[in-house]
């Protein structure tokens, strides 16, 4: 955890660019579960966004669905293992009822993270999103402005869910 804390205290330009793009484009509230890869972004959201910690990812999806139905453009932040936990909420609520929300999913089990317990979800996250019919793109700090504009089109105009996948080292996370 010390490295996660260090990253959270000294944001890189990547998480700052993502934070600025999300907040400038009216996304929020933000619902998330703790995640080392996303820790620097979560830290920025804690201090400058409408951020709420939710204990389980499927619950975060449910709360975000309520926020969406109330007119917000919610964002759910989670690790891909938690994405696995939330598949039923996505498949039985969000997708069939076309409830718009943005998912930000860290991609544990993909390079440079080769930890055994994360490899299966590293392989499964993209095919599951495809099976659900949820569009996705890999989020980068340098492309954040353009990518968040794309998410605005999908979530706010087309009123569909969309996902950003975050590589383990995008926000300077280290194995």
Short mmCIF file of N, CA and C in Angstrom, two decimals, residues 5-173:
data_model
loop_
_atom_site.label_atom_id
_atom_site.label_comp_id
_atom_site.label_asym_id
_atom_site.label_seq_id
_atom_site.Cartn_x
_atom_site.Cartn_y
_atom_site.Cartn_z
N UNK A 5 -0.28 4.77 -1.91
CA UNK A 5 -0.45 6.04 -1.22
C UNK A 5 0.44 7.11 -1.84
N UNK A 6 1.66 6.75 -2.18
CA UNK A 6 2.57 7.70 -2.80
C UNK A 6 1.99 8.19 -4.12
N UNK A 7 1.47 7.27 -4.93
CA UNK A 7 0.86 7.66 -6.19
C UNK A 7 -0.34 8.56 -5.99
N UNK A 8 -1.12 8.29 -4.94
CA UNK A 8 -2.31 9.10 -4.68
C UNK A 8 -1.92 10.51 -4.25
N UNK A 9 -0.79 10.67 -3.55
CA UNK A 9 -0.38 11.98 -3.08
C UNK A 9 0.28 12.80 -4.19
N UNK A 10 0.83 12.15 -5.18
CA UNK A 10 1.54 12.82 -6.25
C UNK A 10 0.94 12.41 -7.59
N UNK A 11 -0.21 13.00 -7.93
CA UNK A 11 -0.87 12.57 -9.16
C UNK A 11 -0.02 12.83 -10.40
N UNK A 12 -0.09 11.89 -11.33
CA UNK A 12 0.60 12.07 -12.60
C UNK A 12 -0.30 12.89 -13.52
N UNK A 13 0.22 13.28 -14.62
CA UNK A 13 -0.60 14.04 -15.56
C UNK A 13 -1.74 13.19 -16.11
N UNK A 14 -1.56 11.87 -16.16
CA UNK A 14 -2.58 10.99 -16.71
C UNK A 14 -3.86 11.02 -15.89
N UNK A 15 -3.78 10.75 -14.59
CA UNK A 15 -5.01 10.76 -13.79
C UNK A 15 -5.59 12.15 -13.66
N UNK A 16 -4.74 13.17 -13.67
CA UNK A 16 -5.24 14.55 -13.63
C UNK A 16 -6.02 14.86 -14.90
N UNK A 17 -5.51 14.43 -16.04
CA UNK A 17 -6.20 14.67 -17.31
C UNK A 17 -7.55 13.95 -17.34
N UNK A 18 -7.58 12.72 -16.83
CA UNK A 18 -8.83 11.96 -16.79
C UNK A 18 -9.82 12.64 -15.85
N UNK A 19 -9.35 13.00 -14.65
CA UNK A 19 -10.21 13.68 -13.68
C UNK A 19 -10.80 14.96 -14.27
N UNK A 20 -9.94 15.78 -14.86
CA UNK A 20 -10.40 17.05 -15.43
C UNK A 20 -11.40 16.82 -16.56
N UNK A 21 -11.15 15.84 -17.41
CA UNK A 21 -12.06 15.57 -18.52
C UNK A 21 -13.42 15.08 -18.02
N UNK A 22 -13.41 14.19 -17.03
CA UNK A 22 -14.67 13.67 -16.49
C UNK A 22 -15.49 14.77 -15.83
N UNK A 23 -14.85 15.54 -14.98
CA UNK A 23 -15.59 16.58 -14.26
C UNK A 23 -16.01 17.72 -15.18
N UNK A 24 -15.17 18.10 -16.13
CA UNK A 24 -15.51 19.18 -17.06
C UNK A 24 -16.68 18.81 -17.97
N UNK A 25 -16.85 17.51 -18.21
CA UNK A 25 -17.93 17.05 -19.08
C UNK A 25 -19.18 16.64 -18.32
N UNK A 26 -19.25 16.99 -17.06
CA UNK A 26 -20.47 16.79 -16.29
C UNK A 26 -20.74 15.38 -15.81
N UNK A 27 -19.71 14.54 -15.78
CA UNK A 27 -19.92 13.20 -15.24
C UNK A 27 -19.97 13.26 -13.72
N UNK A 28 -20.76 12.42 -13.13
CA UNK A 28 -20.89 12.31 -11.70
C UNK A 28 -22.35 12.05 -11.36
N UNK A 29 -22.59 11.54 -10.19
CA UNK A 29 -21.65 11.21 -9.13
C UNK A 29 -20.80 10.00 -9.49
N UNK A 30 -19.76 9.80 -8.68
CA UNK A 30 -18.80 8.73 -8.87
C UNK A 30 -18.96 7.71 -7.75
N UNK A 31 -19.09 6.44 -8.09
CA UNK A 31 -19.24 5.36 -7.12
C UNK A 31 -18.12 4.37 -7.35
N UNK A 32 -17.38 4.02 -6.30
CA UNK A 32 -16.26 3.13 -6.52
C UNK A 32 -15.94 2.25 -5.34
N UNK A 33 -15.18 1.23 -5.65
CA UNK A 33 -14.62 0.36 -4.64
C UNK A 33 -13.10 0.58 -4.66
N UNK A 34 -12.44 0.41 -3.53
CA UNK A 34 -11.00 0.64 -3.50
C UNK A 34 -10.26 -0.22 -4.53
N UNK A 35 -9.26 0.40 -5.16
CA UNK A 35 -8.48 -0.27 -6.19
C UNK A 35 -7.13 0.40 -6.27
N UNK A 36 -6.05 -0.37 -6.12
CA UNK A 36 -4.71 0.19 -6.17
C UNK A 36 -4.37 0.84 -7.50
N UNK A 37 -4.82 0.24 -8.60
CA UNK A 37 -4.53 0.79 -9.93
C UNK A 37 -5.21 2.16 -10.09
N UNK A 38 -6.44 2.26 -9.61
CA UNK A 38 -7.21 3.50 -9.75
C UNK A 38 -7.00 4.47 -8.60
N UNK A 39 -6.19 4.10 -7.60
CA UNK A 39 -6.02 4.92 -6.39
C UNK A 39 -5.70 6.39 -6.66
N UNK A 40 -4.80 6.72 -7.59
CA UNK A 40 -4.53 8.14 -7.82
C UNK A 40 -5.75 8.91 -8.34
N UNK A 41 -6.53 8.29 -9.21
CA UNK A 41 -7.75 8.93 -9.71
C UNK A 41 -8.79 9.01 -8.59
N UNK A 42 -8.93 7.94 -7.82
CA UNK A 42 -9.88 7.95 -6.71
C UNK A 42 -9.53 9.04 -5.70
N UNK A 43 -8.24 9.24 -5.47
CA UNK A 43 -7.80 10.29 -4.55
C UNK A 43 -8.23 11.67 -5.05
N UNK A 44 -8.09 11.92 -6.33
CA UNK A 44 -8.54 13.20 -6.90
C UNK A 44 -10.06 13.34 -6.77
N UNK A 45 -10.78 12.25 -7.01
CA UNK A 45 -12.23 12.31 -6.88
C UNK A 45 -12.66 12.56 -5.43
N UNK A 46 -11.93 11.98 -4.48
CA UNK A 46 -12.26 12.18 -3.07
C UNK A 46 -12.16 13.65 -2.69
N UNK A 47 -11.21 14.36 -3.26
CA UNK A 47 -11.02 15.75 -2.87
C UNK A 47 -11.77 16.72 -3.77
N UNK A 48 -12.11 16.33 -4.98
CA UNK A 48 -12.71 17.30 -5.87
C UNK A 48 -13.90 16.82 -6.67
N UNK A 49 -14.46 15.70 -6.30
CA UNK A 49 -15.60 15.18 -7.05
C UNK A 49 -16.67 14.66 -6.11
N UNK A 50 -17.78 14.32 -6.66
CA UNK A 50 -18.90 13.76 -5.89
C UNK A 50 -18.69 12.25 -5.81
N UNK A 51 -17.73 11.85 -4.97
CA UNK A 51 -17.27 10.46 -4.91
C UNK A 51 -17.81 9.75 -3.67
N UNK A 52 -18.29 8.52 -3.89
CA UNK A 52 -18.86 7.71 -2.81
C UNK A 52 -18.26 6.31 -2.86
N UNK A 53 -17.71 5.86 -1.76
CA UNK A 53 -17.18 4.50 -1.67
C UNK A 53 -18.35 3.55 -1.44
N UNK A 54 -18.40 2.49 -2.24
CA UNK A 54 -19.45 1.48 -2.12
C UNK A 54 -18.73 0.15 -1.91
N UNK A 55 -19.22 -0.65 -0.97
CA UNK A 55 -18.51 -1.86 -0.57
C UNK A 55 -18.44 -2.93 -1.65
N UNK A 56 -19.46 -3.05 -2.48
CA UNK A 56 -19.49 -4.08 -3.52
C UNK A 56 -19.77 -3.45 -4.88
N UNK A 57 -19.14 -3.99 -5.89
CA UNK A 57 -19.26 -3.43 -7.23
C UNK A 57 -20.67 -3.55 -7.79
N UNK A 58 -21.35 -4.68 -7.53
CA UNK A 58 -22.72 -4.81 -8.02
C UNK A 58 -23.64 -3.80 -7.34
N UNK A 59 -23.37 -3.49 -6.08
CA UNK A 59 -24.14 -2.45 -5.39
C UNK A 59 -23.85 -1.08 -5.99
N UNK A 60 -22.60 -0.83 -6.35
CA UNK A 60 -22.24 0.44 -6.99
C UNK A 60 -22.99 0.60 -8.31
N UNK A 61 -23.10 -0.47 -9.07
CA UNK A 61 -23.85 -0.42 -10.32
C UNK A 61 -25.32 -0.11 -10.04
N UNK A 62 -25.89 -0.72 -9.00
CA UNK A 62 -27.29 -0.47 -8.65
C UNK A 62 -27.53 0.97 -8.22
N UNK A 63 -26.63 1.51 -7.39
CA UNK A 63 -26.77 2.90 -6.95
C UNK A 63 -26.59 3.84 -8.15
N UNK A 64 -25.64 3.53 -9.01
CA UNK A 64 -25.43 4.34 -10.21
C UNK A 64 -26.66 4.29 -11.12
N UNK A 65 -27.32 3.15 -11.21
CA UNK A 65 -28.53 3.05 -12.01
C UNK A 65 -29.60 4.00 -11.47
N UNK A 66 -29.73 4.06 -10.17
CA UNK A 66 -30.68 5.00 -9.57
C UNK A 66 -30.31 6.44 -9.87
N UNK A 67 -29.03 6.77 -9.77
CA UNK A 67 -28.57 8.13 -10.08
C UNK A 67 -28.84 8.46 -11.54
N UNK A 68 -28.64 7.49 -12.42
CA UNK A 68 -28.88 7.70 -13.84
C UNK A 68 -30.37 7.96 -14.09
N UNK A 69 -31.23 7.18 -13.46
CA UNK A 69 -32.66 7.37 -13.65
C UNK A 69 -33.13 8.71 -13.10
N UNK A 70 -32.35 9.27 -12.17
CA UNK A 70 -32.67 10.59 -11.61
C UNK A 70 -32.07 11.71 -12.46
N UNK A 71 -31.40 11.38 -13.57
CA UNK A 71 -30.90 12.39 -14.48
C UNK A 71 -29.41 12.65 -14.45
N UNK A 72 -28.65 11.94 -13.60
CA UNK A 72 -27.21 12.14 -13.52
C UNK A 72 -26.50 11.32 -14.59
N UNK A 73 -25.20 11.55 -14.72
CA UNK A 73 -24.34 10.77 -15.62
C UNK A 73 -23.31 10.07 -14.73
N UNK A 74 -23.72 9.01 -14.02
CA UNK A 74 -22.85 8.39 -13.03
C UNK A 74 -21.69 7.61 -13.62
N UNK A 75 -20.67 7.47 -12.78
CA UNK A 75 -19.47 6.71 -13.14
C UNK A 75 -19.24 5.68 -12.03
N UNK A 76 -19.01 4.43 -12.43
CA UNK A 76 -18.68 3.37 -11.48
C UNK A 76 -17.23 2.97 -11.74
N UNK A 77 -16.42 3.04 -10.69
CA UNK A 77 -14.99 2.72 -10.80
C UNK A 77 -14.72 1.44 -10.03
N UNK A 78 -14.05 0.48 -10.69
CA UNK A 78 -13.81 -0.82 -10.07
C UNK A 78 -12.65 -1.54 -10.73
N UNK A 79 -12.18 -2.56 -10.05
CA UNK A 79 -11.18 -3.46 -10.60
C UNK A 79 -11.92 -4.50 -11.45
N UNK A 80 -11.26 -5.11 -12.41
CA UNK A 80 -11.95 -6.07 -13.25
C UNK A 80 -12.44 -7.30 -12.48
N UNK A 81 -11.85 -7.63 -11.35
CA UNK A 81 -12.41 -8.71 -10.54
C UNK A 81 -13.79 -8.30 -10.03
N UNK A 82 -13.95 -7.04 -9.67
CA UNK A 82 -15.24 -6.52 -9.25
C UNK A 82 -16.20 -6.39 -10.41
N UNK A 83 -15.68 -6.16 -11.60
CA UNK A 83 -16.51 -6.16 -12.79
C UNK A 83 -17.17 -7.53 -12.92
N UNK A 84 -16.39 -8.59 -12.67
CA UNK A 84 -16.95 -9.94 -12.69
C UNK A 84 -18.09 -10.07 -11.69
N UNK A 85 -17.92 -9.47 -10.53
CA UNK A 85 -18.95 -9.48 -9.49
C UNK A 85 -20.21 -8.75 -9.95
N UNK A 86 -20.06 -7.76 -10.80
CA UNK A 86 -21.20 -6.92 -11.18
C UNK A 86 -21.89 -7.34 -12.48
N UNK A 87 -21.44 -8.42 -13.10
CA UNK A 87 -21.99 -8.81 -14.40
C UNK A 87 -23.50 -9.03 -14.34
N UNK A 88 -24.02 -9.67 -13.31
CA UNK A 88 -25.46 -9.91 -13.27
C UNK A 88 -26.24 -8.60 -13.18
N UNK A 89 -25.77 -7.64 -12.38
CA UNK A 89 -26.45 -6.34 -12.30
C UNK A 89 -26.42 -5.64 -13.66
N UNK A 90 -25.32 -5.76 -14.36
CA UNK A 90 -25.23 -5.16 -15.69
C UNK A 90 -26.15 -5.88 -16.68
N UNK A 91 -26.10 -7.22 -16.65
CA UNK A 91 -26.86 -8.03 -17.61
C UNK A 91 -28.36 -8.01 -17.38
N UNK A 92 -28.79 -7.90 -16.13
CA UNK A 92 -30.23 -7.98 -15.86
C UNK A 92 -30.89 -6.63 -15.59
N UNK A 93 -30.10 -5.57 -15.41
CA UNK A 93 -30.66 -4.25 -15.14
C UNK A 93 -30.19 -3.21 -16.14
N UNK A 94 -28.90 -2.99 -16.18
CA UNK A 94 -28.35 -1.88 -16.97
C UNK A 94 -28.53 -2.09 -18.47
N UNK A 95 -28.16 -3.25 -18.97
CA UNK A 95 -28.22 -3.49 -20.41
C UNK A 95 -29.66 -3.59 -20.93
N UNK A 96 -30.52 -4.43 -20.35
CA UNK A 96 -31.85 -4.55 -20.95
C UNK A 96 -32.70 -3.28 -20.83
N UNK A 97 -32.46 -2.50 -19.80
CA UNK A 97 -33.25 -1.28 -19.62
C UNK A 97 -32.52 -0.04 -20.10
N UNK A 98 -31.37 -0.27 -20.78
CA UNK A 98 -30.60 0.82 -21.39
C UNK A 98 -30.36 1.96 -20.41
N UNK A 99 -29.82 1.62 -19.26
CA UNK A 99 -29.53 2.61 -18.24
C UNK A 99 -28.11 3.13 -18.47
N UNK A 100 -27.99 4.40 -18.83
CA UNK A 100 -26.67 4.94 -19.15
C UNK A 100 -25.81 5.16 -17.92
N UNK A 101 -24.57 4.74 -18.03
CA UNK A 101 -23.55 4.99 -17.01
C UNK A 101 -22.20 4.71 -17.62
N UNK A 102 -21.19 5.28 -17.01
CA UNK A 102 -19.82 5.05 -17.45
C UNK A 102 -19.14 4.13 -16.44
N UNK A 103 -18.50 3.10 -16.92
CA UNK A 103 -17.72 2.20 -16.08
C UNK A 103 -16.25 2.51 -16.32
N UNK A 104 -15.47 2.57 -15.24
CA UNK A 104 -14.02 2.71 -15.34
C UNK A 104 -13.46 1.47 -14.65
N UNK A 105 -12.87 0.58 -15.43
CA UNK A 105 -12.47 -0.74 -14.95
C UNK A 105 -10.96 -0.91 -15.08
N UNK A 106 -10.28 -1.12 -13.96
CA UNK A 106 -8.84 -1.38 -14.02
C UNK A 106 -8.61 -2.82 -14.48
N UNK A 107 -7.60 -2.99 -15.30
CA UNK A 107 -7.34 -4.28 -15.95
C UNK A 107 -6.23 -5.06 -15.27
N UNK A 108 -6.50 -5.53 -14.05
CA UNK A 108 -5.54 -6.42 -13.40
C UNK A 108 -5.44 -7.71 -14.22
N UNK A 109 -4.30 -8.37 -14.13
CA UNK A 109 -4.10 -9.62 -14.87
C UNK A 109 -3.72 -9.39 -16.32
N UNK A 110 -3.37 -8.16 -16.65
CA UNK A 110 -2.86 -7.83 -17.98
C UNK A 110 -1.51 -7.13 -17.77
N UNK A 111 -0.63 -7.17 -18.76
CA UNK A 111 0.71 -6.59 -18.56
C UNK A 111 0.64 -5.14 -18.08
N UNK A 112 1.43 -4.80 -17.11
CA UNK A 112 2.54 -5.52 -16.50
C UNK A 112 2.15 -6.36 -15.28
N UNK A 113 0.86 -6.57 -15.02
CA UNK A 113 0.42 -7.34 -13.85
C UNK A 113 0.16 -8.79 -14.25
N UNK A 114 1.05 -9.67 -13.85
CA UNK A 114 0.90 -11.08 -14.19
C UNK A 114 0.58 -11.92 -12.95
N UNK A 115 -0.01 -11.31 -11.92
CA UNK A 115 -0.35 -12.08 -10.72
C UNK A 115 -1.39 -13.15 -11.07
N UNK A 116 -1.13 -14.35 -10.62
CA UNK A 116 -1.92 -15.52 -10.99
C UNK A 116 -3.41 -15.33 -10.74
N UNK A 117 -3.77 -14.77 -9.59
CA UNK A 117 -5.18 -14.64 -9.23
C UNK A 117 -5.94 -13.64 -10.10
N UNK A 118 -5.23 -12.85 -10.88
CA UNK A 118 -5.90 -11.85 -11.73
C UNK A 118 -5.92 -12.22 -13.21
N UNK A 119 -5.22 -13.27 -13.60
CA UNK A 119 -5.08 -13.60 -15.02
C UNK A 119 -6.42 -13.93 -15.70
N UNK A 120 -7.28 -14.69 -15.03
CA UNK A 120 -8.55 -15.08 -15.67
C UNK A 120 -9.41 -13.87 -15.99
N UNK A 121 -9.57 -12.94 -15.05
CA UNK A 121 -10.38 -11.75 -15.34
C UNK A 121 -9.68 -10.83 -16.33
N UNK A 122 -8.36 -10.89 -16.35
CA UNK A 122 -7.63 -10.13 -17.37
C UNK A 122 -7.99 -10.60 -18.77
N UNK A 123 -8.18 -11.90 -18.91
CA UNK A 123 -8.57 -12.47 -20.22
C UNK A 123 -10.05 -12.29 -20.51
N UNK A 124 -10.89 -12.27 -19.47
CA UNK A 124 -12.34 -12.31 -19.67
C UNK A 124 -13.02 -10.95 -19.77
N UNK A 125 -12.42 -9.90 -19.28
CA UNK A 125 -13.13 -8.62 -19.20
C UNK A 125 -13.62 -8.13 -20.57
N UNK A 126 -12.75 -8.09 -21.55
CA UNK A 126 -13.17 -7.62 -22.88
C UNK A 126 -14.26 -8.50 -23.49
N UNK A 127 -14.11 -9.84 -23.51
CA UNK A 127 -15.17 -10.67 -24.09
C UNK A 127 -16.51 -10.53 -23.35
N UNK A 128 -16.47 -10.33 -22.04
CA UNK A 128 -17.73 -10.17 -21.30
C UNK A 128 -18.38 -8.85 -21.69
N UNK A 129 -17.60 -7.77 -21.77
CA UNK A 129 -18.17 -6.49 -22.22
C UNK A 129 -18.79 -6.65 -23.61
N UNK A 130 -18.08 -7.33 -24.49
CA UNK A 130 -18.60 -7.55 -25.84
C UNK A 130 -19.89 -8.36 -25.81
N UNK A 131 -19.93 -9.39 -24.98
CA UNK A 131 -21.12 -10.21 -24.85
C UNK A 131 -22.31 -9.43 -24.30
N UNK A 132 -22.04 -8.47 -23.44
CA UNK A 132 -23.09 -7.62 -22.89
C UNK A 132 -23.51 -6.52 -23.86
N UNK A 133 -22.71 -6.32 -24.90
CA UNK A 133 -23.00 -5.25 -25.84
C UNK A 133 -22.62 -3.87 -25.32
N UNK A 134 -21.68 -3.84 -24.37
CA UNK A 134 -21.21 -2.57 -23.82
C UNK A 134 -19.92 -2.19 -24.55
N UNK A 135 -19.94 -1.04 -25.19
CA UNK A 135 -18.76 -0.55 -25.88
C UNK A 135 -17.69 -0.17 -24.88
N UNK A 136 -16.44 -0.22 -25.30
CA UNK A 136 -15.34 0.11 -24.40
C UNK A 136 -14.16 0.63 -25.19
N UNK A 137 -13.28 1.27 -24.46
CA UNK A 137 -12.03 1.78 -25.02
C UNK A 137 -11.01 1.81 -23.88
N UNK A 138 -9.74 1.62 -24.22
CA UNK A 138 -8.69 1.76 -23.22
C UNK A 138 -8.43 3.24 -22.97
N UNK A 139 -8.54 3.64 -21.73
CA UNK A 139 -8.38 5.03 -21.34
C UNK A 139 -6.91 5.40 -21.22
N UNK A 140 -6.55 6.57 -21.75
CA UNK A 140 -5.20 7.08 -21.59
C UNK A 140 -5.26 8.54 -21.18
N UNK A 141 -4.28 8.98 -20.43
CA UNK A 141 -4.22 10.38 -20.05
C UNK A 141 -4.10 11.29 -21.25
N UNK A 142 -3.27 10.88 -22.21
CA UNK A 142 -3.06 11.74 -23.39
C UNK A 142 -4.30 11.81 -24.28
N UNK A 143 -5.14 10.79 -24.25
CA UNK A 143 -6.35 10.80 -25.07
C UNK A 143 -7.61 11.11 -24.29
N UNK A 144 -7.47 11.46 -23.01
CA UNK A 144 -8.62 11.59 -22.12
C UNK A 144 -9.68 12.56 -22.64
N UNK A 145 -9.29 13.71 -23.12
CA UNK A 145 -10.28 14.70 -23.57
C UNK A 145 -11.14 14.12 -24.69
N UNK A 146 -10.51 13.54 -25.71
CA UNK A 146 -11.26 12.95 -26.82
C UNK A 146 -12.09 11.76 -26.36
N UNK A 147 -11.50 10.92 -25.51
CA UNK A 147 -12.19 9.72 -25.07
C UNK A 147 -13.41 10.05 -24.21
N UNK A 148 -13.30 11.04 -23.35
CA UNK A 148 -14.44 11.42 -22.52
C UNK A 148 -15.53 12.06 -23.37
N UNK A 149 -15.15 12.75 -24.42
CA UNK A 149 -16.16 13.27 -25.35
C UNK A 149 -16.92 12.12 -26.01
N UNK A 150 -16.20 11.05 -26.39
CA UNK A 150 -16.85 9.86 -26.93
C UNK A 150 -17.81 9.28 -25.90
N UNK A 151 -17.36 9.17 -24.65
CA UNK A 151 -18.22 8.64 -23.59
C UNK A 151 -19.46 9.51 -23.40
N UNK A 152 -19.30 10.83 -23.52
CA UNK A 152 -20.46 11.73 -23.43
C UNK A 152 -21.48 11.40 -24.50
N UNK A 153 -21.01 11.17 -25.71
CA UNK A 153 -21.92 10.83 -26.80
C UNK A 153 -22.68 9.56 -26.50
N UNK A 154 -21.97 8.53 -26.04
CA UNK A 154 -22.61 7.24 -25.78
C UNK A 154 -23.53 7.31 -24.57
N UNK A 155 -23.02 7.85 -23.46
CA UNK A 155 -23.77 7.83 -22.19
C UNK A 155 -24.87 8.90 -22.16
N UNK A 156 -24.53 10.11 -22.55
CA UNK A 156 -25.49 11.21 -22.41
C UNK A 156 -26.44 11.37 -23.60
N UNK A 157 -25.94 11.14 -24.81
CA UNK A 157 -26.80 11.34 -25.98
C UNK A 157 -27.49 10.05 -26.42
N UNK A 158 -26.72 8.95 -26.53
CA UNK A 158 -27.33 7.68 -26.93
C UNK A 158 -27.99 6.96 -25.77
N UNK A 159 -27.65 7.39 -24.54
CA UNK A 159 -28.23 6.84 -23.31
C UNK A 159 -27.95 5.34 -23.18
N UNK A 160 -26.66 5.01 -23.30
CA UNK A 160 -26.20 3.62 -23.17
C UNK A 160 -25.04 3.56 -22.19
N UNK A 161 -24.78 2.39 -21.62
CA UNK A 161 -23.57 2.24 -20.81
C UNK A 161 -22.34 2.17 -21.70
N UNK A 162 -21.21 2.57 -21.15
CA UNK A 162 -19.93 2.54 -21.86
C UNK A 162 -18.85 2.29 -20.82
N UNK A 163 -17.74 1.69 -21.24
CA UNK A 163 -16.67 1.37 -20.29
C UNK A 163 -15.33 1.89 -20.77
N UNK A 164 -14.57 2.39 -19.81
CA UNK A 164 -13.16 2.68 -20.03
C UNK A 164 -12.37 1.61 -19.30
N UNK A 165 -11.43 1.00 -19.98
CA UNK A 165 -10.54 0.04 -19.36
C UNK A 165 -9.22 0.76 -19.09
N UNK A 166 -8.63 0.48 -17.93
CA UNK A 166 -7.41 1.17 -17.52
C UNK A 166 -6.30 0.15 -17.32
N UNK A 167 -5.26 0.27 -18.11
CA UNK A 167 -4.10 -0.63 -17.96
C UNK A 167 -3.47 -0.42 -16.58
N UNK A 168 -2.89 -1.46 -16.01
CA UNK A 168 -2.34 -1.35 -14.66
C UNK A 168 -1.33 -0.23 -14.47
N UNK A 169 -0.57 0.12 -15.50
CA UNK A 169 0.47 1.13 -15.32
C UNK A 169 0.06 2.53 -15.82
N UNK A 170 -1.19 2.70 -16.20
CA UNK A 170 -1.62 4.00 -16.74
C UNK A 170 -1.46 5.13 -15.73
N UNK A 171 -1.73 4.84 -14.47
CA UNK A 171 -1.59 5.86 -13.41
C UNK A 171 -0.38 5.58 -12.53
N UNK A 172 0.66 5.00 -13.13
CA UNK A 172 1.95 4.75 -12.47
C UNK A 172 1.90 3.67 -11.41
N UNK A 173 0.92 2.77 -11.46
CA UNK A 173 0.87 1.64 -10.53
C UNK A 173 2.02 0.70 -10.85
#
